[in-house]
mmCIF file of C-alpha atoms in Angstrom:
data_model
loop_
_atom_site.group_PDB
_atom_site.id
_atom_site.type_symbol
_atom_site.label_atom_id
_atom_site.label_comp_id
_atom_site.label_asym_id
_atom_site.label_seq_id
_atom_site.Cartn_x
_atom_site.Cartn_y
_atom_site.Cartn_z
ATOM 1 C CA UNK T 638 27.423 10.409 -30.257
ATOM 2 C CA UNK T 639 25.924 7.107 -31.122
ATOM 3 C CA UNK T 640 22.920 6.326 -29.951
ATOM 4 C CA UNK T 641 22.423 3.276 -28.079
ATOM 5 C CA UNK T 642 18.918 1.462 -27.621
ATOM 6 C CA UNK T 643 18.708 -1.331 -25.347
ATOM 7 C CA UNK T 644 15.293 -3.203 -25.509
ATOM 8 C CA UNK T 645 13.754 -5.432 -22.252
ATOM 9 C CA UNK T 646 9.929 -6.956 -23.082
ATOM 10 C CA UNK T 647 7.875 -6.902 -20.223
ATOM 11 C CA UNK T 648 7.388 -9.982 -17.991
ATOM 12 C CA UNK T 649 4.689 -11.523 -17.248
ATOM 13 C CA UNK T 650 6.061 -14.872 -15.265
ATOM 14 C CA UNK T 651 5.126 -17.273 -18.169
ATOM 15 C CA UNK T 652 2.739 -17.424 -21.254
ATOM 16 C CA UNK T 653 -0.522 -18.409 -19.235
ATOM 17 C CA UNK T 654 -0.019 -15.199 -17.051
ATOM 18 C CA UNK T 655 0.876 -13.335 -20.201
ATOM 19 C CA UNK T 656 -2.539 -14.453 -21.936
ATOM 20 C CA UNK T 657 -4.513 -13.835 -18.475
ATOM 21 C CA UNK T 658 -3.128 -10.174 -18.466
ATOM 22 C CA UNK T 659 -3.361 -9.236 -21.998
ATOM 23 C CA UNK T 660 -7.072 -10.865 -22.213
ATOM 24 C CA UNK T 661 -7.759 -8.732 -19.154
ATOM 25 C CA UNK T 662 -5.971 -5.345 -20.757
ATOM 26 C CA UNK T 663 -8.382 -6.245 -24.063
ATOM 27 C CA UNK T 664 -11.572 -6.118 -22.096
ATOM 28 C CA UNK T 665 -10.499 -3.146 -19.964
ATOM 29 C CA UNK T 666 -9.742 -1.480 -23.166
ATOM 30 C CA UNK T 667 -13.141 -2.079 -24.841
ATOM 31 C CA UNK T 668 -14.783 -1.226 -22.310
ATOM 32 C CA UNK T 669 -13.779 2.145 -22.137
ATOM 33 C CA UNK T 670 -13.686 2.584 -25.868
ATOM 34 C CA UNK T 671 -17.705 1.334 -25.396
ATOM 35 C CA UNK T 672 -17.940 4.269 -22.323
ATOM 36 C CA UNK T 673 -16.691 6.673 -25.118
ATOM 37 C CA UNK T 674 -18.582 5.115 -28.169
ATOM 38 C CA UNK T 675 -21.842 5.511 -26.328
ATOM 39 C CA UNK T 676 -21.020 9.127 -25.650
ATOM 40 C CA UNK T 677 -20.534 9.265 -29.890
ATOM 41 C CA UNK T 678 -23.706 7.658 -29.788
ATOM 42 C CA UNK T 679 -25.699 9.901 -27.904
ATOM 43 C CA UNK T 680 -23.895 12.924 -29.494
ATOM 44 C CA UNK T 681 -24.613 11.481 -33.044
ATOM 45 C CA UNK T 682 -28.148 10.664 -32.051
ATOM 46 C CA UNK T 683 -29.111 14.096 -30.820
ATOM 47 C CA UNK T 684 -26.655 15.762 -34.071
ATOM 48 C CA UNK T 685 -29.228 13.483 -36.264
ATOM 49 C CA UNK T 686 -32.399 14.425 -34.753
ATOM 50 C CA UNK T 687 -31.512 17.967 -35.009
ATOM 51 C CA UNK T 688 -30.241 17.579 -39.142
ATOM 52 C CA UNK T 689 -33.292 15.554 -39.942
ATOM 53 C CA UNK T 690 -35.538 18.201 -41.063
ATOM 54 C CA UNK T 691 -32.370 20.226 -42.854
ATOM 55 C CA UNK T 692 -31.036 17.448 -44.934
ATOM 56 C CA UNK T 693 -32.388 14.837 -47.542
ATOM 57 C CA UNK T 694 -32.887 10.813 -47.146
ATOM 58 C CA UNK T 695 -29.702 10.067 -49.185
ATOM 59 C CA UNK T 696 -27.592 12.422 -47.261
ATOM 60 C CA UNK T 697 -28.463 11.524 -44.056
ATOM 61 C CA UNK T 698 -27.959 7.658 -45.222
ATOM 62 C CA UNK T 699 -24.355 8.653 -46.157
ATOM 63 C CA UNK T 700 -23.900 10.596 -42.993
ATOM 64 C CA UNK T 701 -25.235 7.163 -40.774
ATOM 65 C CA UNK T 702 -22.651 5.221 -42.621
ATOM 66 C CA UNK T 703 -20.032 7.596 -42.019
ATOM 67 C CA UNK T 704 -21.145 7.531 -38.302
ATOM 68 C CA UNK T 705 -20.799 4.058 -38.131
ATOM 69 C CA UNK T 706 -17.084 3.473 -39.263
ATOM 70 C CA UNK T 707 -16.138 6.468 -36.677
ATOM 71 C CA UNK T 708 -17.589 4.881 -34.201
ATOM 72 C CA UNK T 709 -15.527 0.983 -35.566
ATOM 73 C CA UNK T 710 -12.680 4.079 -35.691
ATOM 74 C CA UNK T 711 -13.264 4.944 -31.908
ATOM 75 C CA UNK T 712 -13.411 1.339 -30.306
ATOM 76 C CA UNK T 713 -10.347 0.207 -32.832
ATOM 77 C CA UNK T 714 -8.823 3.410 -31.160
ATOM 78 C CA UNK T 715 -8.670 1.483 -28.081
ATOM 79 C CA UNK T 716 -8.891 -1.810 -28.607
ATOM 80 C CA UNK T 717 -5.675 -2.404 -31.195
ATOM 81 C CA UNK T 718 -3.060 -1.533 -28.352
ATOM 82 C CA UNK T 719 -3.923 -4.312 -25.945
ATOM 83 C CA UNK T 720 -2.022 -6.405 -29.013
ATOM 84 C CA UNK T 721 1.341 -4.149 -29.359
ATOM 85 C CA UNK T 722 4.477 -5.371 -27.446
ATOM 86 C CA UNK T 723 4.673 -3.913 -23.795
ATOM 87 C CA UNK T 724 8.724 -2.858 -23.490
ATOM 88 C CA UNK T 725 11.031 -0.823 -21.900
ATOM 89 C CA UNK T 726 13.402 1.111 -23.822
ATOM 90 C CA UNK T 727 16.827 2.504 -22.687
ATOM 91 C CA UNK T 728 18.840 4.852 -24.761
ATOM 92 C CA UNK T 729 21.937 7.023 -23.990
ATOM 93 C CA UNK T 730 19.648 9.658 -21.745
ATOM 94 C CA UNK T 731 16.158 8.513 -22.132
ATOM 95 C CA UNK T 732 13.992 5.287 -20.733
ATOM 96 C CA UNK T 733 10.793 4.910 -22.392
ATOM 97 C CA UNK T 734 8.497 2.606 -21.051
ATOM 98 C CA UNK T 735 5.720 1.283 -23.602
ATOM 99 C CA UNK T 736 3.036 0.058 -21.601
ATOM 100 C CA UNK T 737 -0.177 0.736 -24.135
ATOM 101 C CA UNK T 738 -2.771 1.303 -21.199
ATOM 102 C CA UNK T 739 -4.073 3.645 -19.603
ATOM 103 C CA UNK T 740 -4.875 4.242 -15.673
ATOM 104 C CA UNK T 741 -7.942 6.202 -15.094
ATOM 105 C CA UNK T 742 -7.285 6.145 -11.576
ATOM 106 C CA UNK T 743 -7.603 9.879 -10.106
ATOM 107 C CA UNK T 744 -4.328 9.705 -8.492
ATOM 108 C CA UNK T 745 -2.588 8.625 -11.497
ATOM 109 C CA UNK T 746 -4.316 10.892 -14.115
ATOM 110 C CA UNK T 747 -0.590 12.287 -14.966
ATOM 111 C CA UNK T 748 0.761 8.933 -16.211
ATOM 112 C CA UNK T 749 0.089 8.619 -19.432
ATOM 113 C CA UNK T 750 -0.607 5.592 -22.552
ATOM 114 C CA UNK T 751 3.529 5.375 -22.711
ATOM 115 C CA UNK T 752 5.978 7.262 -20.281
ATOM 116 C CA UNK T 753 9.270 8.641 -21.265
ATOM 117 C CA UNK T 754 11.955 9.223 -18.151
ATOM 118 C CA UNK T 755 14.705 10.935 -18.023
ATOM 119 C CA UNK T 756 17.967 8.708 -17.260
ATOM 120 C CA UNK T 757 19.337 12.265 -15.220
ATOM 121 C CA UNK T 758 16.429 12.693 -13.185
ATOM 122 C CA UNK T 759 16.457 9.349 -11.832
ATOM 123 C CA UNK T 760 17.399 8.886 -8.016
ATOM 124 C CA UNK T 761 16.728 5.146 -7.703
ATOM 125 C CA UNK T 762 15.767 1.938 -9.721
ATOM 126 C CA UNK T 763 15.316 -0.679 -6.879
ATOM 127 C CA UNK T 764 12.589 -3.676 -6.627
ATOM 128 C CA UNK T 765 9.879 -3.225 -4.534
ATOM 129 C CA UNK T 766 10.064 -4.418 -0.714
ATOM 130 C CA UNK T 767 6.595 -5.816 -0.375
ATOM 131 C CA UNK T 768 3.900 -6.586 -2.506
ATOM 132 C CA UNK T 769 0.714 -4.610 -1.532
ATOM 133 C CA UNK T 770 0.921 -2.634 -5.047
ATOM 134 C CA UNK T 771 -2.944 -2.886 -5.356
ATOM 135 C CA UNK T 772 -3.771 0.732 -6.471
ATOM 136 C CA UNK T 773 -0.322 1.236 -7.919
ATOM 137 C CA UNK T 774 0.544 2.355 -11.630
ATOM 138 C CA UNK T 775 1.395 -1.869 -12.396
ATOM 139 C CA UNK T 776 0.909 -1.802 -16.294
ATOM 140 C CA UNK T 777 0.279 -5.754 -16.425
ATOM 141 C CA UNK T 778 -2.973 -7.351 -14.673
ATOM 142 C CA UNK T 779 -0.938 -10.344 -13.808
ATOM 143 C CA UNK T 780 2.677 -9.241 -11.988
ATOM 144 C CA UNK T 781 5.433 -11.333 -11.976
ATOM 145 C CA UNK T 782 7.126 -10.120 -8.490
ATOM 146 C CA UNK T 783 10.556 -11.728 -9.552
ATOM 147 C CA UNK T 784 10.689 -9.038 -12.279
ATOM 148 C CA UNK T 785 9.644 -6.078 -11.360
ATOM 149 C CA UNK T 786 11.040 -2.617 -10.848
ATOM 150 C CA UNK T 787 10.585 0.389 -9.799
ATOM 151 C CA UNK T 788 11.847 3.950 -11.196
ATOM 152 C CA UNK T 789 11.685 6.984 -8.709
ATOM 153 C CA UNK T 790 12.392 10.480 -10.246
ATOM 154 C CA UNK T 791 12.166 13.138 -7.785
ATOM 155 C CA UNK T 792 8.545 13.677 -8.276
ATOM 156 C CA UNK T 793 7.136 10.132 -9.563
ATOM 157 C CA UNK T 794 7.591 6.486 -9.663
ATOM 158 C CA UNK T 795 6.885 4.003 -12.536
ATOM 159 C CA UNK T 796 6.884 0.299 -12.388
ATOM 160 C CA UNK T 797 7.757 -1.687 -15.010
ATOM 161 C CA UNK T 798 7.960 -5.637 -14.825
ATOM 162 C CA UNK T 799 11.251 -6.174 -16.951
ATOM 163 C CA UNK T 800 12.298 -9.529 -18.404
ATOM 164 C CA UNK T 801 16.017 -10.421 -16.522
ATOM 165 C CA UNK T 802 15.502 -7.541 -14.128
ATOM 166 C CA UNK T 803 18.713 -7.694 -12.473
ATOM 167 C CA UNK T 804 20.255 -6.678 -15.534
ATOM 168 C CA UNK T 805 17.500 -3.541 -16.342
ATOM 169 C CA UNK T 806 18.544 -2.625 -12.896
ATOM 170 C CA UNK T 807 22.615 -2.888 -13.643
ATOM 171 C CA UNK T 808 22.288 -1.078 -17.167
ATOM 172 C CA UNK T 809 20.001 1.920 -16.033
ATOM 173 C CA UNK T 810 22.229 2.625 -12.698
ATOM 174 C CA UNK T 811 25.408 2.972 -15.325
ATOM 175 C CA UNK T 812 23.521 5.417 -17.434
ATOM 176 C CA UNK T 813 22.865 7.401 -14.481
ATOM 177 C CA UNK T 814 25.966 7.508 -13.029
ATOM 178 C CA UNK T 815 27.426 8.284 -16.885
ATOM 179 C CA UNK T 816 24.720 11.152 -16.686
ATOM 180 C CA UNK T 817 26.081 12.121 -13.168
ATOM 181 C CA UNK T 818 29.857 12.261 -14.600
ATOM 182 C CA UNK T 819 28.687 13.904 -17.497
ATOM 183 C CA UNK T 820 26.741 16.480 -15.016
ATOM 184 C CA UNK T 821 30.503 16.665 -12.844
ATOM 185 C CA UNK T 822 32.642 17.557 -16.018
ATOM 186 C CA UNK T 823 30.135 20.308 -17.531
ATOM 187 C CA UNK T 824 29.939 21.992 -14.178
ATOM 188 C CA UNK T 825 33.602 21.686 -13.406
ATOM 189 C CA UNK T 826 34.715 23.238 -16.793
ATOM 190 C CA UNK T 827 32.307 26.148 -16.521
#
């Protein structure tokens, strides 16, 4: 069966809001990567103090430099996504939505850097009815309320802030009901 793959970028509500958010994701981004890198750091530091005795000048000059590009490794490591294309992606039984952020909210610890849904356990794509989404999964800083949606699955819900919403909403309700008549003839021929 051919595989169709239907792209919507994320909206943002104009270019302004779209720098705001990004340039907001960026420093959210290296900040954590500088929580972790200062964790290296202190690992590193207490690995070196220990090796210092065991192993010569020129090794442990090698060693330093090789410390240093993991840590440039470990801040790129988060850093480089807040500059990738936020998207959501429908194909045939599958919506993946490619947010490149993380929430380190306590709540939300299951959601992870991208989500991938599937179109058959879906039970609703609606918008939301107010806007008091404070502490909600939102993967933008700056929301554009005309645009976004929300996914429920029996267990979870995901919002994504789709560019011509209306249609997002239109395209993923025919996939599910394709997956529901899909469901309706397997069970009916067994």
């Amino acid at each position: 069966m051919n595989q169709e793959i239907k792209t919507y970028n994320f909206s943002y509500g104009g270019t302004f809001k779209k720098f705001i958010s990004k340039t907001i994701s960026f420093i959210y981004n290296a900040l954590i990567g500088t929580f972790f890198l200062i964790i290296f750091a202190f690992v590193i530091a207490e690995m070196n103090y220990l090796l210092r005795d065991l192993i010569n000048n020129t090794t442990m000059n090698v060693l330093n430099r090789i410390e240093v590009y993991l840590g440039i490794v470990i801040l790129s490591i988060f850093i480089i996504p807040s500059f990738f294309p936020q998207k959501v992606e429908i194909s045939n039984d599958l919506i993946k939505i490619r947010r490149h952020c993380l929430f380190l909210s306590v709540f939300m610890i299951s959601r992870g850097f991208n989500d991938s849904i599937l179109i058959s356990q879906i039970t609703e794509v609606c918008r939301p009815k107010n806007k008091d989404k404070f502490f909600e999964p939102i993967p933008v800083n700056i929301i554009d309320w005309d645009n976004i949606v929300i996914i429920r699955t029996k267990y979870k819900y995901y919002y994504a802030p789709v560019e011509d919403s209306e249609k997002f909403i239109r395209k993923v309700n025919e996939r599910v009901d394709l997956a529901i008549q899909k469901k309706n003839s397997n069970i009916k021929e067994q």
